[in-house]
Short mmCIF file of C-alpha atoms and ligand atoms in Angstrom, two decimals:
data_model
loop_
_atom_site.label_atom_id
_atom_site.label_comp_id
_atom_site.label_asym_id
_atom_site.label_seq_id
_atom_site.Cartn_x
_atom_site.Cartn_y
_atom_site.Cartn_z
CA UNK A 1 3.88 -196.96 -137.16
CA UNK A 2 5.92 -194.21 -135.12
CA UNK A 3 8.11 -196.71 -132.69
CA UNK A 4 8.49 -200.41 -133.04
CA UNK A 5 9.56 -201.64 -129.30
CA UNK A 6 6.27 -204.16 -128.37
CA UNK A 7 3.68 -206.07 -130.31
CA UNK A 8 1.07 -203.83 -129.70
CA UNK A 9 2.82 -201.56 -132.15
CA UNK A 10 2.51 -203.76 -135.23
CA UNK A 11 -1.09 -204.38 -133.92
CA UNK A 12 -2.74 -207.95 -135.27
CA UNK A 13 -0.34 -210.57 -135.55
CA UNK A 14 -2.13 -212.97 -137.98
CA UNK A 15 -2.39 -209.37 -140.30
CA UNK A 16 1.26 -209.06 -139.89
CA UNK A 17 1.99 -212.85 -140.34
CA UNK A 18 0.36 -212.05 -143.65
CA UNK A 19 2.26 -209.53 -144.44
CA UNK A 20 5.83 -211.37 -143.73
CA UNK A 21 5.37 -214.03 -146.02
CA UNK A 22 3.74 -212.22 -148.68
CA UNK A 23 7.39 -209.93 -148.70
CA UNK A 24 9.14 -213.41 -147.85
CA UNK A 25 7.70 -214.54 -151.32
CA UNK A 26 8.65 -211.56 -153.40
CA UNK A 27 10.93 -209.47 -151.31
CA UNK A 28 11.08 -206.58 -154.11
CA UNK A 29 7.08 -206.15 -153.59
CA UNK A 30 7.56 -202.54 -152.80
CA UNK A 31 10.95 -201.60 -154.12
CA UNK A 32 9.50 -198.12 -155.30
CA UNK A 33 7.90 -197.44 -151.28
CA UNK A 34 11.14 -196.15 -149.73
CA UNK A 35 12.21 -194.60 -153.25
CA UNK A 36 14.21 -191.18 -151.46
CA UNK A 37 13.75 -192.06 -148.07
CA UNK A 38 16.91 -192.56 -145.55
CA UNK A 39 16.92 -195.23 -142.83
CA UNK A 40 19.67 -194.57 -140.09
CA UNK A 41 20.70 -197.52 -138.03
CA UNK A 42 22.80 -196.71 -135.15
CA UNK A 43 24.92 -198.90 -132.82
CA UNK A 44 25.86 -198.75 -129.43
CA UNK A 45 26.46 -202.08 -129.50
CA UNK A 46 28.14 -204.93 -131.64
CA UNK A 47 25.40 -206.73 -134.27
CA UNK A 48 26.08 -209.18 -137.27
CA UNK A 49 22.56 -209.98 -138.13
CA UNK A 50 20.84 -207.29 -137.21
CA UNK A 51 23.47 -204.90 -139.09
CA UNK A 52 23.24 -206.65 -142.20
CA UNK A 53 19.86 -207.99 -142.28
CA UNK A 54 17.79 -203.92 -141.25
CA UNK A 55 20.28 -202.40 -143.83
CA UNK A 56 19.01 -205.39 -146.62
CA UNK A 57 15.41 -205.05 -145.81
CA UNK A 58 16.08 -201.26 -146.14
CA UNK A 59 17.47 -201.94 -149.64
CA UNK A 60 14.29 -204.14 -150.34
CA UNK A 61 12.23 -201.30 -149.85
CA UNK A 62 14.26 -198.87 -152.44
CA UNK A 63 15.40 -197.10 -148.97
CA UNK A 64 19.25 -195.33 -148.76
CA UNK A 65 20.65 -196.34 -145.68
CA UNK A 66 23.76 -195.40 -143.46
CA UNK A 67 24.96 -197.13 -140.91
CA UNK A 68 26.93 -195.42 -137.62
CA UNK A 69 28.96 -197.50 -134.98
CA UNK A 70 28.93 -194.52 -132.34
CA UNK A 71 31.91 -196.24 -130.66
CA UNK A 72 33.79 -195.96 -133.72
CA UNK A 73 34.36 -192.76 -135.39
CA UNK A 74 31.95 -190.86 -133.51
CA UNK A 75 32.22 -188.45 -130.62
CA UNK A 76 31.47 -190.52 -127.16
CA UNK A 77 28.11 -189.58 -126.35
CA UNK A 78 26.77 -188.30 -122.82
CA UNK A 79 23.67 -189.99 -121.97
CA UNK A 80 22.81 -188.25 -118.49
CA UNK A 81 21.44 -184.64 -118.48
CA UNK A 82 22.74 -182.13 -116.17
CA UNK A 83 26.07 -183.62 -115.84
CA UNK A 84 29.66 -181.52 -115.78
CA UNK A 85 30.31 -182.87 -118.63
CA UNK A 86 34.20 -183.03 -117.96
CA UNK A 87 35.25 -187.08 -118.79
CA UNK A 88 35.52 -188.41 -122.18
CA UNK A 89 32.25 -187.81 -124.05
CA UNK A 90 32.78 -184.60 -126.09
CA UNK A 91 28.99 -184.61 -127.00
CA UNK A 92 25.58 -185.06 -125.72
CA UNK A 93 22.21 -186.95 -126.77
CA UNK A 94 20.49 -184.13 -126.57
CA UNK A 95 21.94 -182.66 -129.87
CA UNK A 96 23.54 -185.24 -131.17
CA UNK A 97 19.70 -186.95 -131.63
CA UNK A 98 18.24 -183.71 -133.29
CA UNK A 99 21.63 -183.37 -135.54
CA UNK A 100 21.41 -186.87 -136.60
CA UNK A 101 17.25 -186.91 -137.02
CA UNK A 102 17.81 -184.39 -139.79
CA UNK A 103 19.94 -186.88 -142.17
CA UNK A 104 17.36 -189.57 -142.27
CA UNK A 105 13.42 -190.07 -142.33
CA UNK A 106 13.34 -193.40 -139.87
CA UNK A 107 15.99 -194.51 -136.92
CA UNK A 108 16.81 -197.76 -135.69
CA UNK A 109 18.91 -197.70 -132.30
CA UNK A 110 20.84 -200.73 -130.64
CA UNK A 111 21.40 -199.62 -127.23
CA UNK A 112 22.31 -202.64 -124.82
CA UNK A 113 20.45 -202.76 -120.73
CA UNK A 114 23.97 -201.33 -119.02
CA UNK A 115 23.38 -202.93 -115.38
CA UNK A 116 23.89 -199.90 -113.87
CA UNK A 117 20.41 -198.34 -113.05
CA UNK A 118 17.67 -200.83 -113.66
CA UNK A 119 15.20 -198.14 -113.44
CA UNK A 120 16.84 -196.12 -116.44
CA UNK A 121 17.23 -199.46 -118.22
CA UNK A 122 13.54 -200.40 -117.84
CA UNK A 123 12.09 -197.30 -118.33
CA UNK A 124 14.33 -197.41 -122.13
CA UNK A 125 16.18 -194.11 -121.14
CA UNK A 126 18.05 -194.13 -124.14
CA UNK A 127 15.82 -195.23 -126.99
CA UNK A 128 13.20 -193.27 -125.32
CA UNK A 129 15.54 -189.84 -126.00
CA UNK A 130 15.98 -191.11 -129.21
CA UNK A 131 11.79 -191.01 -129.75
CA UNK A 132 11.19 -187.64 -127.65
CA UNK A 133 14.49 -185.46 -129.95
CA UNK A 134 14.25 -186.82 -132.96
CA UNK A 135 10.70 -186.32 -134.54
CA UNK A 136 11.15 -189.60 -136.47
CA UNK A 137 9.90 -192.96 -136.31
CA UNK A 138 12.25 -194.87 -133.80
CA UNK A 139 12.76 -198.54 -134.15
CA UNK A 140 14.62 -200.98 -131.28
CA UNK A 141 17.48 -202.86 -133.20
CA UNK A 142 17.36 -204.41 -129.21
CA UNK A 143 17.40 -202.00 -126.85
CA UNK A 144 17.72 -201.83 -122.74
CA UNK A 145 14.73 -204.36 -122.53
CA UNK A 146 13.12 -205.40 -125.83
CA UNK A 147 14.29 -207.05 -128.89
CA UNK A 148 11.19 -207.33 -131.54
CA UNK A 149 12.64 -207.72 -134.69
CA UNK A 150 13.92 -210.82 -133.12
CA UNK A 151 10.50 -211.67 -131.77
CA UNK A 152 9.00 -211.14 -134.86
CA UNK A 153 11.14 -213.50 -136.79
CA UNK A 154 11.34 -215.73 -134.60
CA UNK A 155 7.10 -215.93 -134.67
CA UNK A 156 7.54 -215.98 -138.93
CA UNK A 157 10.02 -219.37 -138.39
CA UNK A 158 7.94 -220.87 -135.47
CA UNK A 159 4.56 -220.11 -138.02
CA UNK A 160 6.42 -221.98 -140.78
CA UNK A 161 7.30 -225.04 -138.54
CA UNK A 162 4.10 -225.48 -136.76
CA UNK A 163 2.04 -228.11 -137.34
CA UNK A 164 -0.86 -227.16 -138.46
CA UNK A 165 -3.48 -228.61 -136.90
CA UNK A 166 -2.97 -227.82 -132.92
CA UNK A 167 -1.51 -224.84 -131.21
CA UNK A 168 2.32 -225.58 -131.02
CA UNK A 169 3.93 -225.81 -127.44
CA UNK A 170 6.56 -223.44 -127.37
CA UNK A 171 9.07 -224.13 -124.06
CA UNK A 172 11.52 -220.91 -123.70
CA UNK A 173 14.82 -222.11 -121.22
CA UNK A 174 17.28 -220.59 -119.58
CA UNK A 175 20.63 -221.94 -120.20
CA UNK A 176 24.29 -221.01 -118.90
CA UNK A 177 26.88 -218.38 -120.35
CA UNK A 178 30.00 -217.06 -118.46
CA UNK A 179 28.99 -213.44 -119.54
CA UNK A 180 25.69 -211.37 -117.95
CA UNK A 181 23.58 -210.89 -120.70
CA UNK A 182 20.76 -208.51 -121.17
CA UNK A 183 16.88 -210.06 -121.00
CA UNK A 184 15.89 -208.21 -124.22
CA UNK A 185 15.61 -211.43 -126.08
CA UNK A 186 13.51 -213.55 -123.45
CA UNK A 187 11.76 -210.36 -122.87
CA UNK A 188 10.44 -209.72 -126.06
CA UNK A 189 10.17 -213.75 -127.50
CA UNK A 190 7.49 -214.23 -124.07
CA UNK A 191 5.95 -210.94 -124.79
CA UNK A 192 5.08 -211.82 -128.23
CA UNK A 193 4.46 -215.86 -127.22
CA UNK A 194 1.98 -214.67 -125.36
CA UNK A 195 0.41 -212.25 -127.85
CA UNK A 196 0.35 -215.57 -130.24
CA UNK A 197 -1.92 -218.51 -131.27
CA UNK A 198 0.68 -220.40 -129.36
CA UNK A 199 1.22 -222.23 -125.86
CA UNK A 200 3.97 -220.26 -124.22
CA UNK A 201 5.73 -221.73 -120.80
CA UNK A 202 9.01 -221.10 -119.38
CA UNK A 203 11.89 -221.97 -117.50
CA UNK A 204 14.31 -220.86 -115.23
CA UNK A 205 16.40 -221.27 -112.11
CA UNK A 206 15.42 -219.46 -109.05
CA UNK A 207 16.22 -215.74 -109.35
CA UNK A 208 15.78 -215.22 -113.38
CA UNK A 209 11.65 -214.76 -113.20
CA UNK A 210 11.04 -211.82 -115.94
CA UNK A 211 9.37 -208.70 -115.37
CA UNK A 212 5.35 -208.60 -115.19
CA UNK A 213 5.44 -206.36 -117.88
CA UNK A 214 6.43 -208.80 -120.20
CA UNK A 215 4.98 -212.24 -118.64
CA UNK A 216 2.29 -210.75 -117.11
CA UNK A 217 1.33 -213.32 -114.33
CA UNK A 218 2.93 -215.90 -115.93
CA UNK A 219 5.15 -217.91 -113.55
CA UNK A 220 8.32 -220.08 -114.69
CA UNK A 221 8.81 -223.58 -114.07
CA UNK A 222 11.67 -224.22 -112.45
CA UNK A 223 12.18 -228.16 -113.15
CA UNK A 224 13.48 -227.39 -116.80
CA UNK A 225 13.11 -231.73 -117.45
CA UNK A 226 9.19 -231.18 -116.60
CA UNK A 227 8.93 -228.09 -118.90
CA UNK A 228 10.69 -229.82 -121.76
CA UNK A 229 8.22 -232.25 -121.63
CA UNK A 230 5.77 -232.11 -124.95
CA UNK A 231 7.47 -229.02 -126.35
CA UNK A 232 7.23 -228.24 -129.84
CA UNK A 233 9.50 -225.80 -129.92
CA UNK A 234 12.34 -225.31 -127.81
CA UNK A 235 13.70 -221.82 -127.50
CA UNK A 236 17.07 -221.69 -125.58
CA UNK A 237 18.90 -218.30 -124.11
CA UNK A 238 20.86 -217.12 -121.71
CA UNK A 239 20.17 -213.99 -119.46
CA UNK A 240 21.17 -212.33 -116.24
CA UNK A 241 19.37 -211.57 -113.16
CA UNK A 242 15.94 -209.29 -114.10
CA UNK A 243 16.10 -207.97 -110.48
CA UNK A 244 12.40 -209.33 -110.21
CA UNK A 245 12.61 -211.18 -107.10
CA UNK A 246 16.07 -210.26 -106.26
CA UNK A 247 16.23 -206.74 -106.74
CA UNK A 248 19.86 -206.34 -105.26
CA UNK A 249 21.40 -208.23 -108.26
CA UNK A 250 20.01 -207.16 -111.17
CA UNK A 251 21.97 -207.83 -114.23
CA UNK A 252 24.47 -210.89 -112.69
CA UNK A 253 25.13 -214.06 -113.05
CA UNK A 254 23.52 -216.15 -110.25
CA UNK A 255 23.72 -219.85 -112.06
CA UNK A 256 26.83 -221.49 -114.35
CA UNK A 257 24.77 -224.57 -113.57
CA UNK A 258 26.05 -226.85 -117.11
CA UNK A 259 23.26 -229.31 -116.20
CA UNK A 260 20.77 -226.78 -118.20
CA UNK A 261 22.40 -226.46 -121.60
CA UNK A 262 20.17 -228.03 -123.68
CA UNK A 263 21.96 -231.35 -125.68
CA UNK A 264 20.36 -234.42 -126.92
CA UNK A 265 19.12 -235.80 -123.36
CA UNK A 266 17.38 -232.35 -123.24
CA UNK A 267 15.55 -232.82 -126.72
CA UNK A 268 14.70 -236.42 -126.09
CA UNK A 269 12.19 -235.21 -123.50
CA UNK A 270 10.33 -233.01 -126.24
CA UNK A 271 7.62 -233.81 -128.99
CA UNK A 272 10.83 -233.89 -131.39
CA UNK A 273 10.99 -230.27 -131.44
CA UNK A 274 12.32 -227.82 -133.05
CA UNK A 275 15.71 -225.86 -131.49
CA UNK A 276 15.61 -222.23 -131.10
CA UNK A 277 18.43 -219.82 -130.36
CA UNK A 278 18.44 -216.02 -131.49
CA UNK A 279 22.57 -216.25 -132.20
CA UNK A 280 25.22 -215.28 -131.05
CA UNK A 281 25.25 -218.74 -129.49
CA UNK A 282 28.26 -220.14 -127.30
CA UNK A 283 28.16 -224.06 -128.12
CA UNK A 284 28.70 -225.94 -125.49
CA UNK A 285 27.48 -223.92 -122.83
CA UNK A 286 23.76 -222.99 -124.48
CA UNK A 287 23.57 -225.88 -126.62
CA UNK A 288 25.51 -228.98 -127.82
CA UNK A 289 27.42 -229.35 -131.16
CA UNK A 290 24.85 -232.28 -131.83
CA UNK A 291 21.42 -230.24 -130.93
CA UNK A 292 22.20 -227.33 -132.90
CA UNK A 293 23.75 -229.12 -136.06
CA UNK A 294 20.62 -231.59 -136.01
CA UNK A 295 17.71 -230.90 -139.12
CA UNK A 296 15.92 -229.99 -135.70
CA UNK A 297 17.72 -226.85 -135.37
CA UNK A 298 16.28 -223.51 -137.18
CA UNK A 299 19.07 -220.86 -136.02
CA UNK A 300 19.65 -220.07 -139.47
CA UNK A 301 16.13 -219.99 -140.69
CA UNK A 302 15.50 -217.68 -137.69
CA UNK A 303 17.89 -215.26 -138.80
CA UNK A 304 17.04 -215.54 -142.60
CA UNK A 305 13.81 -214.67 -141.13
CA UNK A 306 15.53 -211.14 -139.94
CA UNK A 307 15.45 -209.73 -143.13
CA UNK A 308 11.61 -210.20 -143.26
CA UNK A 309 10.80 -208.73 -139.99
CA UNK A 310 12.85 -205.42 -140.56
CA UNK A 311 11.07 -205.45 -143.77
CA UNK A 312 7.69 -205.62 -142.67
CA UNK A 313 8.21 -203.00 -139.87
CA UNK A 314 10.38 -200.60 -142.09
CA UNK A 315 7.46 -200.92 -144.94
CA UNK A 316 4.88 -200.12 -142.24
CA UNK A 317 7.01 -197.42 -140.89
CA UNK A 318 7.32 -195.61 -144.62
CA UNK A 319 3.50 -195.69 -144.78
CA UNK A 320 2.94 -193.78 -142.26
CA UNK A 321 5.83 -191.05 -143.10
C1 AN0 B 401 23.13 -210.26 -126.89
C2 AN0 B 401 22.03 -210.56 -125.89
O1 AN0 B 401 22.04 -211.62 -125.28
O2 AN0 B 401 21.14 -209.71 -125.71
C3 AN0 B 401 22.57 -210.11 -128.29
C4 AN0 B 401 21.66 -211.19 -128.74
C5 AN0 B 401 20.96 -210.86 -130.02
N1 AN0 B 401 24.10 -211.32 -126.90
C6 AN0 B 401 25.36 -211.16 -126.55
O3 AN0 B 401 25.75 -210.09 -126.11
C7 AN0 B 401 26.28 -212.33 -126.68
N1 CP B 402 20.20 -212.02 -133.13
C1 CP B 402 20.79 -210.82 -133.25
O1 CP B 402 20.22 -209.75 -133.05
O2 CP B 402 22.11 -210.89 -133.65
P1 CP B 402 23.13 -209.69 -133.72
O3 CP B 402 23.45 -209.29 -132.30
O4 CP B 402 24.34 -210.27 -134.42
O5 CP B 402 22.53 -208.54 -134.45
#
């Protein structure tokens, strides 16, 4: 595998199911596999789980690994070609990708949507540099618009909670946060929903409807009591505008509406289901102290599940060094 950013790249998902919890039940499977073979993990962007978790299921795999925070330490990097480069950034993607390529045989890059451009954050301008300079395999550690080592684990913990004798329902909502977040995370969790053996619906006030290239055709539903309804799984997240039907604000907040954060009310209208939440999470604004404290709630098996995702993707990226 030479990028990780969309299912497609990790091909069958029941084959890579497999795979996940055969490494979840003996983790050290293929300790010798990444025996003199560097993983770099940069960030552009703050992490807890995704920090510790890639650099553990590097350490699985027998991998070295270093770590760089570019904001701290490193020279500010210019992201923009052709520009007088005459500001603060003392260097430039365009060596500081081939420089850095040469300490390590496989990249992961966190590089945040920056709600400036939507074009340059759709089209992945920086994780895309990071593929064309660097001659390595490239992996998003969430990026402009995709987060699939989420996905993925999120897919292992819904697999594990599923009952197992219907296709689950798995209801994705939007929910309020004071901040504008990026739509990496509902990006990705519908792309691969859809790619599943699952039902996928989701919902949204008027003005957060995802890109096509995620949902395809799939339209939200906007009464988020009706969606609740029957779900088996409910996956809560904030994110800002996707500029989809409202081009002009892309990446703003156009709802602090409280009546969507998802508390007990919220649940009651489900098939007792299970809570979902990638973390960070703000309580009290995505979800109630009592929701996600409940034996409902898998937050923390989600991100346990973090480790087994990077695993499975850094194992398939070795095999193909
Ligand atoms: C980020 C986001 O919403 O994309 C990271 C989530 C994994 N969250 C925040 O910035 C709070
Ligand atoms: N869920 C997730 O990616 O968390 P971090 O931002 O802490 O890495």
């Amino acid at each position: 595998m030479k990028q990780f950013l969309y299912p497609s790249h990790i091909g069958d998902l029941k084959t890579a199911l497999a795979e996940a919890f055969e490494i979840k039940h003996d983790r050290y499977k293929y300790e010798s596999l990444g025996h003199h073979k560097t993983a770099l993990l940069i960030f552009f962007n703050n992490s807890l789980r995704t920090r510790l978790s890639t650099q553990k299921a590097a350490l699985n795999l027998g991998m070295n690994v270093i770590v760089l925070d570019i904001n701290q330490g490193a020279w500010k990097l210019e992201t923009e070609r052709g520009v007088v480069m005459n500001g603060d950034k003392s260097e430039h993607l365009l060596e500081a990708v081939p420089v850095m390529s040469n300490y390590c045989d496989i990249i992961g890059v966190r590089t945040f949507a920056r709600f400036e451009n939507r074009t340059d954050d759709y089209t992945e301008q920086i994780l895309r540099q990071f593929i064309e300079h660097s001659g390595k395999p490239v992996f998003s550690m969430e990026s402009a618009t995709v987060h699939p080592l989420q996905a993925f684990a999120d897919l292992i913990t819904i697999e594990e909670h599923r009952a197992k004798n219907r296709r689950p329902r798995v209801v994705m909502t939007w929910a309020p946060h004071p901040k504008a977040l990026p739509q990496a995370v509902p990006n990705s969790f519908a792309q691969w929903m859809l790619a599943a053996d699952v039902d996928f619906v989701y919902t949204c006030p008027e003005g957060y409807e995802l890109d096509p290239q995620f949902v395809g055709d799939l339209k939200p539903i906007y009464n988020q009591k009706e969606a609740l309804k029957d779900a088996d799984f409910v996956y809560a997240k904030n994110w800002s505008c996707p500029g989809v039907t409202r081009p002009q604000e892309y990446g703003k907040v156009l709802s602090t509406d409280m009546s969507w954060m998802v508390d007990k009310a919220h649940m009651d209208l489900t098939n007792n289901a299970c809570f979902m939440h990638c973390l960070p999470v703000r309580r009290n604004m995505i979800v109630s102290d009592d929701v996600i404290e409940s034996p409902r709630s898998l937050v923390i098996a989600e991100a346990a599940n973090r480790e087994i995702s990077a695993t499975v993707v850094l194992k398939r990226m070795i095999e193909t060094l």
